[in-house]
C-alpha cells in the first residue's frame, strides 16, 4: 500500500511542528508555503527597528528538513481547498492531493473594513513588512536631517503606532529607544528631543490579555521612556501623511498598524463556521466538523479551553497544536482513539525595551530586567538554528553595551530619492 499523504499548508510555528513530529513515520509529507522561509515573528519588530537582520530571524523551510527524507517542500500559495476531492490548488494551478490536510496559515492584520488604510499604515507580519517599516523610519530621519525649519521637519520626527497589544508595545518602546538614544547623535541638524512617539489604543489600557498590575507597569515604563500613550482613542481615519484621532490630527508619514487580527482568504473561503475575527471553529481534536482528516491549527483556529476562553494567537498555542496533530496522525497508523487537545499555558510575556519587560509565568508576575532576561533566553531558545541563536545573542550583547543598531540600511533606490 502506498504511504498516506499529509499536506501541511503553512511553515509557521504550527505547520513546522506537525512535520517535525512526523519524522521517521511512513507518511509522505508536503509542506506548502507562499514564503520559502520559516519566520520567527516575535522578533520581527527588531528587524523593523534595525536591531536585527532578516536572516537572523528567518530560516529556509527546506533547510530545516534536509535530513527528514519523508518531507517535501513546495513554494506556492494555496488558493483553494476541495474537502470532498481531497486536493489543494496552488495559485499557479497545480493540484496537490492529500489524505490528511493541516491548515496552519496563521492570521492577517484586521483593518476593520478600512482596507485603504493598509498602504499608509503597514502592519508587521512578514520580512517584507519589516523592511518597509525600517526604510520608512530611516528615510524619515534623512528627510528631517534635510529640512531646516523645525515646524516643517516635525512630521518626519513623529511616529504613531496603532494598537496597544504586545506588538504595538514592542514597536513603540523600540522606536522610543531609537529616537531618544545614541543613534540620533549621527544626525547633525536636529536634536533627539524633537522626536515624538505615540502609541494609540482604542481601549482603556494596553496589554489587555495581561493582569492589571503588569499592564499598568508597561504603561508607566513606556511613559518614562517618552512614549505618549493615548488610551480610549479610536482611529477615525488614516491618510497618506497623517492619522485622525478622536480629538486630534497627527501629521506624519510614520504610521504603523498593530491593531487586531483576521483570518486569511483561504480560511475565510473554507466554508466552515468562524468566530467574529475569522478563525475557524474546530472540534476538540482540532479537526473541522464532518472532516476528521482536515485540521486547522494555530492562529487560524478558534478553540476554547475548559473554562470557555478562546486560546490566544501566540506561538506556544500553535506549537502545541502542531505537536498534538503530529502525534494524533502517528497514532492514526495504529487506529488509537483521539484524545482532545489541551493547552498547557506556561505564561505570557511582552518586552518593552532594553532591560524592560513584563511576564506572567504561572501566576508569578515579573517586571523590569529579570522579566527581560527570561524573555531573551526563551526567544533565543525557540529560534530555529544554532547560527541564528548565536547571531541574535551576539547582536543583543552588542546592542546592550553600545545602544547601537547595526542594520540601518536604506536598500531601495526609490526610497532614497
Ligand atoms: C509582530 C508579531 C509579534 C509577535 N510576538 C509574539 C510573541 O512575542 N510571543 C508569542 O507567543 N507570539 C507572538 N506573535 C504571534 C505568533 O507569531 C503567532 O501566534 C504564530 O506565528 C502562529 O503560528 P501559525 O503557525 O499559526 O502561523 P504563522 O507562524 O503565521 O505561519 C503561517 C504560515 O502560513 C503561510 N501561509 C499563509 N497563507 C498561505 C497560503 N494561502 N498558502 C501557502 N502558505 C500560506 C505563511 O507564509 C506563514 O509562513 C507575534 C506575531 C507577530 C505578527
Short mmCIF file of C-alpha atoms and ligand atoms in Angstrom, two decimals:
data_model
loop_
_atom_site.label_atom_id
_atom_site.label_comp_id
_atom_site.label_asym_id
_atom_site.label_seq_id
_atom_site.Cartn_x
_atom_site.Cartn_y
_atom_site.Cartn_z
CA UNK A 1 0.00 0.00 0.00
CA UNK A 2 1.36 3.50 -0.84
CA UNK A 3 2.17 5.82 2.06
CA UNK A 4 -0.60 8.17 3.15
CA UNK A 5 -0.14 11.79 2.09
CA UNK A 6 -0.10 14.58 4.69
CA UNK A 7 -0.28 18.08 3.23
CA UNK A 8 0.55 20.97 5.56
CA UNK A 9 -0.33 24.50 4.43
CA UNK A 10 1.96 26.95 6.21
CA UNK A 11 5.51 26.54 7.51
CA UNK A 12 4.97 28.70 10.60
CA UNK A 13 5.10 27.56 14.22
CA UNK A 14 2.12 25.21 13.83
CA UNK A 15 2.97 23.61 10.48
CA UNK A 16 6.65 23.05 11.29
CA UNK A 17 5.76 21.21 14.49
CA UNK A 18 3.38 18.84 12.68
CA UNK A 19 6.11 17.90 10.19
CA UNK A 20 8.83 17.53 12.83
CA UNK A 21 6.62 15.29 14.98
CA UNK A 22 6.06 13.07 11.94
CA UNK A 23 9.75 12.41 11.29
CA UNK A 24 10.57 8.69 10.96
CA UNK A 25 6.98 7.75 10.07
CA UNK A 26 5.52 6.21 6.95
CA UNK A 27 3.76 9.38 5.84
CA UNK A 28 4.68 11.35 2.73
CA UNK A 29 4.59 14.93 3.96
CA UNK A 30 4.32 18.05 1.79
CA UNK A 31 4.70 21.50 3.35
CA UNK A 32 3.37 24.28 1.15
CA UNK A 33 4.21 27.88 1.99
CA UNK A 34 3.96 31.08 -0.02
CA UNK A 35 7.29 32.14 1.54
CA UNK A 36 10.40 29.98 1.33
CA UNK A 37 11.23 30.56 4.98
CA UNK A 38 10.00 29.91 8.46
CA UNK A 39 9.74 33.29 10.18
CA UNK A 40 10.21 33.93 13.87
CA UNK A 41 7.52 36.62 14.05
CA UNK A 42 8.09 37.57 17.72
CA UNK A 43 11.38 39.24 16.72
CA UNK A 44 10.10 40.95 13.55
CA UNK A 45 9.92 44.29 15.33
CA UNK A 46 13.69 44.10 15.84
CA UNK A 47 14.18 43.88 12.06
CA UNK A 48 11.74 46.77 11.60
CA UNK A 49 13.76 48.87 14.04
CA UNK A 50 17.18 47.98 12.61
CA UNK A 51 18.39 45.88 15.56
CA UNK A 52 18.50 42.55 13.65
CA UNK A 53 18.89 41.48 10.01
CA UNK A 54 16.21 39.45 8.18
CA UNK A 55 18.49 36.38 8.07
CA UNK A 56 18.74 36.37 11.87
CA UNK A 57 15.08 35.53 12.34
CA UNK A 58 14.20 33.54 9.21
CA UNK A 59 15.31 30.07 8.11
CA UNK A 60 14.63 28.41 4.72
CA UNK A 61 11.96 25.77 5.40
CA UNK A 62 13.74 23.38 3.03
CA UNK A 63 16.94 23.51 5.07
CA UNK A 64 15.12 22.58 8.30
CA UNK A 65 14.11 19.25 6.72
CA UNK A 66 17.36 18.35 4.94
CA UNK A 67 17.65 15.17 6.98
CA UNK A 68 13.93 14.31 7.10
CA UNK A 69 13.54 12.36 3.85
CA UNK A 70 9.75 12.00 4.10
CA UNK A 71 9.24 15.80 3.87
CA UNK A 72 8.87 17.68 0.57
CA UNK A 73 8.68 21.49 0.50
CA UNK A 74 6.68 23.38 -2.12
CA UNK A 75 6.91 27.14 -2.60
CA UNK A 76 3.45 28.36 -3.55
CA UNK A 77 0.22 29.93 -2.36
CA UNK A 78 -2.74 27.65 -1.80
CA UNK A 79 -5.84 29.36 -3.16
CA UNK A 80 -8.42 26.62 -2.79
CA UNK A 81 -9.12 23.51 -0.74
CA UNK A 82 -11.51 20.89 -2.04
CA UNK A 83 -12.62 18.99 1.05
CA UNK A 84 -14.52 16.32 -0.86
CA UNK A 85 -11.98 15.69 -3.64
CA UNK A 86 -9.16 15.87 -1.06
CA UNK A 87 -6.98 18.15 -3.11
CA UNK A 88 -5.50 21.64 -2.70
CA UNK A 89 -4.88 24.05 -5.56
CA UNK A 90 -1.96 26.45 -5.86
CA UNK A 91 -2.21 29.93 -7.42
CA UNK A 92 -0.28 28.63 -10.46
CA UNK A 93 -2.94 25.93 -10.93
CA UNK A 94 -1.05 22.87 -9.60
CA UNK A 95 -3.21 20.33 -7.76
CA UNK A 96 -1.79 18.53 -4.72
CA UNK A 97 -3.81 15.60 -3.34
CA UNK A 98 -3.97 14.69 0.35
CA UNK A 99 -5.21 12.01 2.72
CA UNK A 100 -4.75 14.33 5.69
CA UNK A 101 -4.65 18.12 5.50
CA UNK A 102 -3.35 20.55 8.13
CA UNK A 103 -4.22 24.20 7.60
CA UNK A 104 -1.76 26.36 9.53
CA UNK A 105 -1.95 29.60 7.59
CA UNK A 106 -1.80 31.99 10.55
CA UNK A 107 -3.64 35.29 10.59
CA UNK A 108 -3.51 38.69 8.90
CA UNK A 109 -3.95 42.20 10.23
CA UNK A 110 -7.51 43.41 10.57
CA UNK A 111 -8.18 46.93 9.29
CA UNK A 112 -11.83 46.60 10.29
CA UNK A 113 -13.11 47.20 6.77
CA UNK A 114 -10.77 50.14 6.02
CA UNK A 115 -8.53 48.36 3.54
CA UNK A 116 -7.24 51.64 2.08
CA UNK A 117 -5.51 52.35 5.45
CA UNK A 118 -3.16 49.45 4.82
CA UNK A 119 -0.91 51.33 2.39
CA UNK A 120 -0.48 54.28 4.77
CA UNK A 121 -0.15 52.21 7.96
CA UNK A 122 1.56 48.89 7.22
CA UNK A 123 1.25 46.01 9.67
CA UNK A 124 4.15 43.84 10.76
CA UNK A 125 3.66 40.28 9.58
CA UNK A 126 6.37 39.41 7.08
CA UNK A 127 10.02 40.25 6.39
CA UNK A 128 8.81 42.47 3.58
CA UNK A 129 6.63 44.45 6.04
CA UNK A 130 9.53 44.77 8.50
CA UNK A 131 11.91 46.04 5.82
CA UNK A 132 9.32 48.52 4.53
CA UNK A 133 8.80 49.90 8.04
CA UNK A 134 12.55 50.06 8.63
CA UNK A 135 13.06 52.03 5.42
CA UNK A 136 10.18 54.35 6.26
CA UNK A 137 11.76 55.19 9.62
CA UNK A 138 15.27 55.65 8.20
CA UNK A 139 14.07 57.69 5.20
CA UNK A 140 12.05 59.90 7.52
CA UNK A 141 15.10 60.63 9.65
CA UNK A 142 17.05 61.50 6.47
CA UNK A 143 14.28 63.89 5.41
CA UNK A 144 14.30 65.51 8.85
CA UNK A 145 18.05 66.00 8.51
CA UNK A 146 17.48 67.85 5.21
CA UNK A 147 14.65 70.07 6.49
CA UNK A 148 15.93 73.25 8.12
CA UNK A 149 12.68 74.59 9.67
CA UNK A 150 11.68 72.98 12.97
CA UNK A 151 7.93 73.05 12.21
CA UNK A 152 8.45 71.53 8.73
CA UNK A 153 10.54 68.64 9.99
CA UNK A 154 8.25 67.79 12.91
CA UNK A 155 6.16 65.23 10.92
CA UNK A 156 9.33 63.33 9.96
CA UNK A 157 10.25 63.02 13.63
CA UNK A 158 6.79 61.86 14.69
CA UNK A 159 5.94 58.15 14.91
CA UNK A 160 2.49 56.67 15.52
CA UNK A 161 1.93 53.02 16.45
CA UNK A 162 -1.71 51.94 16.47
CA UNK A 163 -2.72 49.09 18.80
CA UNK A 164 -1.59 48.55 22.40
CA UNK A 165 -1.11 44.76 22.29
CA UNK A 166 2.34 43.15 22.67
CA UNK A 167 3.43 44.05 19.11
CA UNK A 168 2.38 47.70 19.45
CA UNK A 169 4.10 47.99 22.83
CA UNK A 170 7.31 46.43 21.47
CA UNK A 171 7.32 48.69 18.41
CA UNK A 172 6.61 51.89 20.37
CA UNK A 173 9.26 51.05 23.00
CA UNK A 174 11.80 50.22 20.35
CA UNK A 175 11.20 53.38 18.32
CA UNK A 176 11.41 55.45 21.52
CA UNK A 177 14.83 53.90 22.15
CA UNK A 178 15.98 54.78 18.64
CA UNK A 179 14.56 58.26 18.97
CA UNK A 180 15.98 59.07 22.34
CA UNK A 181 19.29 57.27 22.26
CA UNK A 182 22.67 57.26 20.59
CA UNK A 183 21.54 56.76 17.01
CA UNK A 184 20.36 60.36 16.96
CA UNK A 185 23.94 61.51 17.53
CA UNK A 186 24.67 60.60 13.90
CA UNK A 187 22.35 63.35 12.69
CA UNK A 188 23.63 66.92 12.78
CA UNK A 189 20.59 69.10 12.10
CA UNK A 190 18.04 68.04 14.69
CA UNK A 191 18.04 67.12 18.35
CA UNK A 192 16.67 63.86 19.73
CA UNK A 193 14.23 65.81 21.94
CA UNK A 194 12.36 66.80 18.79
CA UNK A 195 11.06 63.26 18.26
CA UNK A 196 7.60 62.19 19.43
CA UNK A 197 6.36 58.60 19.61
CA UNK A 198 2.63 57.92 20.08
CA UNK A 199 1.00 54.62 20.99
CA UNK A 200 -2.70 54.82 20.18
CA UNK A 201 -5.16 52.38 21.75
CA UNK A 202 -8.96 52.33 21.46
CA UNK A 203 -9.45 50.53 24.81
CA UNK A 204 -8.83 51.90 28.29
CA UNK A 205 -5.49 50.12 28.80
CA UNK A 206 -2.60 48.43 26.99
CA UNK A 207 -1.59 44.72 27.02
CA UNK A 208 -5.18 43.76 27.65
CA UNK A 209 -4.57 40.00 27.97
CA UNK A 210 -2.23 40.66 30.93
CA UNK A 211 -3.09 41.33 34.60
CA UNK A 212 -3.91 44.90 35.57
CA UNK A 213 -0.65 45.35 37.51
CA UNK A 214 1.50 44.25 34.54
CA UNK A 215 -0.43 46.34 32.06
CA UNK A 216 -0.09 49.38 34.39
CA UNK A 217 3.63 48.66 34.72
CA UNK A 218 4.00 48.57 30.92
CA UNK A 219 2.12 51.86 30.65
CA UNK A 220 4.34 53.55 33.25
CA UNK A 221 7.52 52.17 31.64
CA UNK A 222 6.54 53.40 28.17
CA UNK A 223 5.65 56.82 29.57
CA UNK A 224 9.03 57.03 31.33
CA UNK A 225 10.66 56.18 28.00
CA UNK A 226 8.95 59.19 26.46
CA UNK A 227 6.13 57.42 24.59
CA UNK A 228 2.83 59.30 24.60
CA UNK A 229 0.22 56.61 25.20
CA UNK A 230 -3.25 57.70 24.08
CA UNK A 231 -5.91 55.44 25.64
CA UNK A 232 -9.63 55.36 24.77
CA UNK A 233 -8.62 56.82 21.41
CA UNK A 234 -10.11 55.10 18.37
CA UNK A 235 -8.61 55.93 14.99
CA UNK A 236 -11.08 57.73 12.72
CA UNK A 237 -9.08 57.97 9.52
CA UNK A 238 -5.62 57.28 8.16
CA UNK A 239 -4.32 59.30 5.23
CA UNK A 240 -1.09 59.40 3.27
CA UNK A 241 0.58 61.74 5.73
CA UNK A 242 -1.39 61.65 8.89
CA UNK A 243 -3.83 59.99 11.23
CA UNK A 244 -7.09 61.46 12.50
CA UNK A 245 -7.95 60.53 16.07
CA UNK A 246 -10.97 61.39 18.21
CA UNK A 247 -9.59 64.76 19.35
CA UNK A 248 -6.55 65.46 17.22
CA UNK A 249 -4.84 65.08 13.87
CA UNK A 250 -1.24 63.89 13.88
CA UNK A 251 0.75 64.74 10.76
CA UNK A 252 3.36 62.11 9.93
CA UNK A 253 4.26 59.57 7.23
CA UNK A 254 5.33 57.14 10.01
CA UNK A 255 2.20 55.21 10.94
CA UNK A 256 2.33 51.51 11.92
CA UNK A 257 -0.64 49.23 12.39
CA UNK A 258 -0.69 46.62 15.16
CA UNK A 259 -4.38 46.51 16.00
CA UNK A 260 -6.24 43.24 15.75
CA UNK A 261 -6.02 40.17 13.51
CA UNK A 262 -8.30 38.50 10.97
CA UNK A 263 -8.41 35.16 9.15
CA UNK A 264 -6.70 34.62 5.80
CA UNK A 265 -8.59 34.43 2.46
CA UNK A 266 -8.05 30.68 2.43
CA UNK A 267 -9.75 30.05 5.78
CA UNK A 268 -12.47 32.61 5.04
CA UNK A 269 -13.36 30.64 1.90
CA UNK A 270 -13.23 27.20 3.52
CA UNK A 271 -16.99 27.15 4.06
CA UNK A 272 -16.64 26.48 7.80
CA UNK A 273 -18.05 28.37 10.77
CA UNK A 274 -15.67 31.07 12.04
CA UNK A 275 -15.61 33.41 15.02
CA UNK A 276 -16.08 37.17 14.66
CA UNK A 277 -12.47 37.68 13.51
CA UNK A 278 -12.41 34.82 11.01
CA UNK A 279 -10.78 31.99 12.97
CA UNK A 280 -12.15 28.56 12.00
CA UNK A 281 -14.12 26.85 14.80
CA UNK A 282 -12.57 23.40 15.27
CA UNK A 283 -13.55 20.24 17.14
CA UNK A 284 -11.77 19.20 20.32
CA UNK A 285 -9.28 17.20 18.22
CA UNK A 286 -8.66 20.32 16.04
CA UNK A 287 -10.38 18.77 13.02
CA UNK A 288 -13.25 20.56 11.27
CA UNK A 289 -16.83 19.27 11.53
CA UNK A 290 -17.54 16.20 9.33
CA UNK A 291 -13.94 16.04 8.10
CA UNK A 292 -11.83 14.10 10.62
CA UNK A 293 -8.89 14.20 8.16
CA UNK A 294 -8.73 18.03 7.91
CA UNK A 295 -7.26 20.06 10.77
CA UNK A 296 -6.93 23.78 11.38
CA UNK A 297 -4.31 24.88 13.93
CA UNK A 298 -2.53 27.92 15.34
CA UNK A 299 -3.69 31.47 14.68
CA UNK A 300 -6.10 30.22 12.01
CA UNK A 301 -8.14 28.18 14.53
CA UNK A 302 -10.70 29.11 17.17
CA UNK A 303 -10.50 26.76 20.15
CA UNK A 304 -11.88 27.25 23.68
CA UNK A 305 -10.16 25.96 26.82
CA UNK A 306 -12.07 24.13 29.60
CA UNK A 307 -13.27 27.45 31.02
CA UNK A 308 -14.70 28.51 27.66
CA UNK A 309 -11.97 31.11 26.98
CA UNK A 310 -10.64 31.21 23.41
CA UNK A 311 -6.94 30.37 23.18
CA UNK A 312 -4.80 33.41 22.29
CA UNK A 313 -2.99 33.79 18.96
CA UNK A 314 0.50 33.10 20.30
CA UNK A 315 3.37 30.86 19.25
CA UNK A 316 3.09 28.30 22.12
CA UNK A 317 -0.54 27.54 21.16
CA UNK A 318 0.46 26.95 17.52
CA UNK A 319 3.45 24.79 18.52
CA UNK A 320 1.49 22.64 20.96
CA UNK A 321 -1.33 22.20 18.45
CA UNK A 322 1.19 21.24 15.77
CA UNK A 323 2.74 18.59 18.03
CA UNK A 324 -0.72 17.36 19.02
CA UNK A 325 -1.82 16.85 15.39
CA UNK A 326 1.51 15.20 14.56
CA UNK A 327 1.07 12.73 17.43
CA UNK A 328 -2.55 12.18 16.52
CA UNK A 329 -1.54 11.23 12.96
CA UNK A 330 1.19 8.94 14.29
CA UNK A 331 -1.46 7.18 16.38
CA UNK A 332 -3.83 7.05 13.40
CA UNK A 333 -1.47 4.46 11.93
CA UNK A 334 -2.32 2.26 14.93
CA UNK A 335 -6.00 3.32 15.00
CA UNK A 336 -5.87 4.69 18.56
CA UNK A 337 -8.79 6.78 19.83
CA UNK A 338 -8.34 10.56 19.67
CA UNK A 339 -7.86 12.39 22.97
CA UNK A 340 -8.96 16.04 22.98
CA UNK A 341 -6.34 18.79 22.66
CA UNK A 342 -5.39 20.51 25.93
CA UNK A 343 -3.30 23.68 26.03
CA UNK A 344 -0.64 23.97 28.70
CA UNK A 345 -0.25 27.67 29.43
CA UNK A 346 3.33 28.25 30.56
CA UNK A 347 2.95 32.03 30.76
CA UNK A 348 2.81 35.25 28.79
CA UNK A 349 5.36 37.98 28.36
CA UNK A 350 5.99 41.18 26.43
CA UNK A 351 9.14 43.21 26.08
CA UNK A 352 9.06 46.99 26.22
CA UNK A 353 12.69 47.94 25.63
CA UNK A 354 16.26 47.39 26.73
CA UNK A 355 16.12 45.60 30.11
CA UNK A 356 12.38 46.27 30.35
CA UNK A 357 9.64 43.64 30.05
CA UNK A 358 6.61 42.20 31.82
CA UNK A 359 5.97 38.48 32.34
CA UNK A 360 3.30 36.36 33.97
CA UNK A 361 4.68 32.88 34.50
CA UNK A 362 2.07 30.64 36.04
CA UNK A 363 0.84 33.41 38.34
CA UNK A 364 4.32 34.82 39.12
CA UNK A 365 4.36 38.40 37.95
CA UNK A 366 7.74 39.76 36.92
CA UNK A 367 8.76 43.15 35.60
CA UNK A 368 11.93 45.02 34.54
CA UNK A 369 15.35 43.48 33.99
CA UNK A 370 14.54 39.99 35.28
CA UNK A 371 11.44 39.65 33.08
CA UNK A 372 13.50 40.90 30.12
CA UNK A 373 16.25 38.35 30.81
CA UNK A 374 13.73 35.48 30.82
CA UNK A 375 12.15 36.88 27.66
CA UNK A 376 15.58 36.94 25.96
CA UNK A 377 16.53 33.39 26.99
CA UNK A 378 13.19 31.98 25.81
CA UNK A 379 13.36 33.76 22.46
CA UNK A 380 16.91 32.60 21.80
CA UNK A 381 15.91 29.05 22.76
CA UNK A 382 12.98 28.92 20.34
CA UNK A 383 14.80 30.43 17.35
CA UNK A 384 15.45 27.78 14.73
CA UNK A 385 19.11 27.01 14.05
CA UNK A 386 22.28 27.35 16.13
CA UNK A 387 23.67 30.01 13.77
CA UNK A 388 20.63 32.27 14.23
CA UNK A 389 20.73 31.82 18.00
CA UNK A 390 24.41 32.71 18.08
CA UNK A 391 23.99 35.75 15.83
CA UNK A 392 20.98 37.15 17.68
CA UNK A 393 22.71 36.65 21.04
CA UNK A 394 25.78 38.48 19.72
CA UNK A 395 23.70 41.37 18.32
CA UNK A 396 21.84 41.73 21.60
CA UNK A 397 25.03 41.86 23.67
CA UNK A 398 26.45 44.47 21.26
CA UNK A 399 23.23 46.49 21.38
CA UNK A 400 23.03 46.21 25.19
CA UNK A 401 26.53 47.56 25.64
CA UNK A 402 26.62 50.21 22.91
CA UNK A 403 22.90 51.09 22.37
CA UNK A 404 23.78 50.96 18.65
CA UNK A 405 21.59 49.45 15.98
CA UNK A 406 23.63 47.82 13.28
CA UNK A 407 21.26 47.41 10.34
CA UNK A 408 20.42 50.97 9.32
CA UNK A 409 20.47 50.44 5.57
CA UNK A 410 18.14 52.02 3.05
CA UNK A 411 18.34 49.47 0.25
CA UNK A 412 15.63 50.57 -2.18
CA UNK A 413 16.69 53.30 -4.56
CA UNK A 414 13.17 54.76 -4.89
CA UNK A 415 13.11 55.37 -1.13
CA UNK A 416 16.32 57.34 -1.22
CA UNK A 417 15.01 59.83 -3.77
C1 LIG B 1 4.89 41.10 15.00
C2 LIG B 1 4.43 39.90 15.78
C3 LIG B 1 4.94 39.68 17.06
C4 LIG B 1 4.55 38.55 17.78
N1 LIG B 1 5.06 38.35 19.04
C5 LIG B 1 4.77 37.22 19.71
C6 LIG B 1 5.37 36.93 20.97
O1 LIG B 1 6.17 37.72 21.48
N2 LIG B 1 5.05 35.75 21.59
C7 LIG B 1 4.17 34.87 21.02
O2 LIG B 1 3.95 33.80 21.60
N3 LIG B 1 3.58 35.11 19.85
C8 LIG B 1 3.84 36.27 19.18
N4 LIG B 1 3.26 36.52 17.97
C9 LIG B 1 2.23 35.59 17.47
C10 LIG B 1 2.86 34.35 16.85
O3 LIG B 1 3.87 34.72 15.93
C11 LIG B 1 1.75 33.56 16.17
O4 LIG B 1 0.82 33.18 17.15
C12 LIG B 1 2.31 32.33 15.47
O5 LIG B 1 3.20 32.70 14.46
C13 LIG B 1 1.17 31.49 14.89
O6 LIG B 1 1.71 30.39 14.23
P1 LIG B 1 0.95 29.75 12.97
O7 LIG B 1 1.74 28.55 12.60
O8 LIG B 1 -0.49 29.61 13.29
O9 LIG B 1 1.04 30.86 11.85
P2 LIG B 1 2.31 31.61 11.25
O10 LIG B 1 3.51 31.45 12.09
O11 LIG B 1 1.83 32.99 10.96
O12 LIG B 1 2.59 30.83 9.89
C14 LIG B 1 1.67 30.84 8.84
C15 LIG B 1 2.42 30.44 7.59
O13 LIG B 1 1.45 30.16 6.58
C16 LIG B 1 1.89 30.70 5.35
N5 LIG B 1 0.67 30.92 4.54
C17 LIG B 1 -0.39 31.71 4.83
N6 LIG B 1 -1.33 31.59 3.89
C18 LIG B 1 -0.86 30.71 2.98
C19 LIG B 1 -1.39 30.18 1.77
N7 LIG B 1 -2.60 30.50 1.31
N8 LIG B 1 -0.61 29.30 1.05
C20 LIG B 1 0.63 28.97 1.50
N9 LIG B 1 1.17 29.45 2.65
C21 LIG B 1 0.41 30.29 3.38
C22 LIG B 1 2.62 31.97 5.74
O14 LIG B 1 3.56 32.35 4.73
C23 LIG B 1 3.31 31.53 7.04
O15 LIG B 1 4.60 31.01 6.81
C24 LIG B 1 3.62 37.64 17.23
C25 LIG B 1 3.11 37.88 15.93
C26 LIG B 1 3.52 38.99 15.22
C27 LIG B 1 2.98 39.22 13.83
#
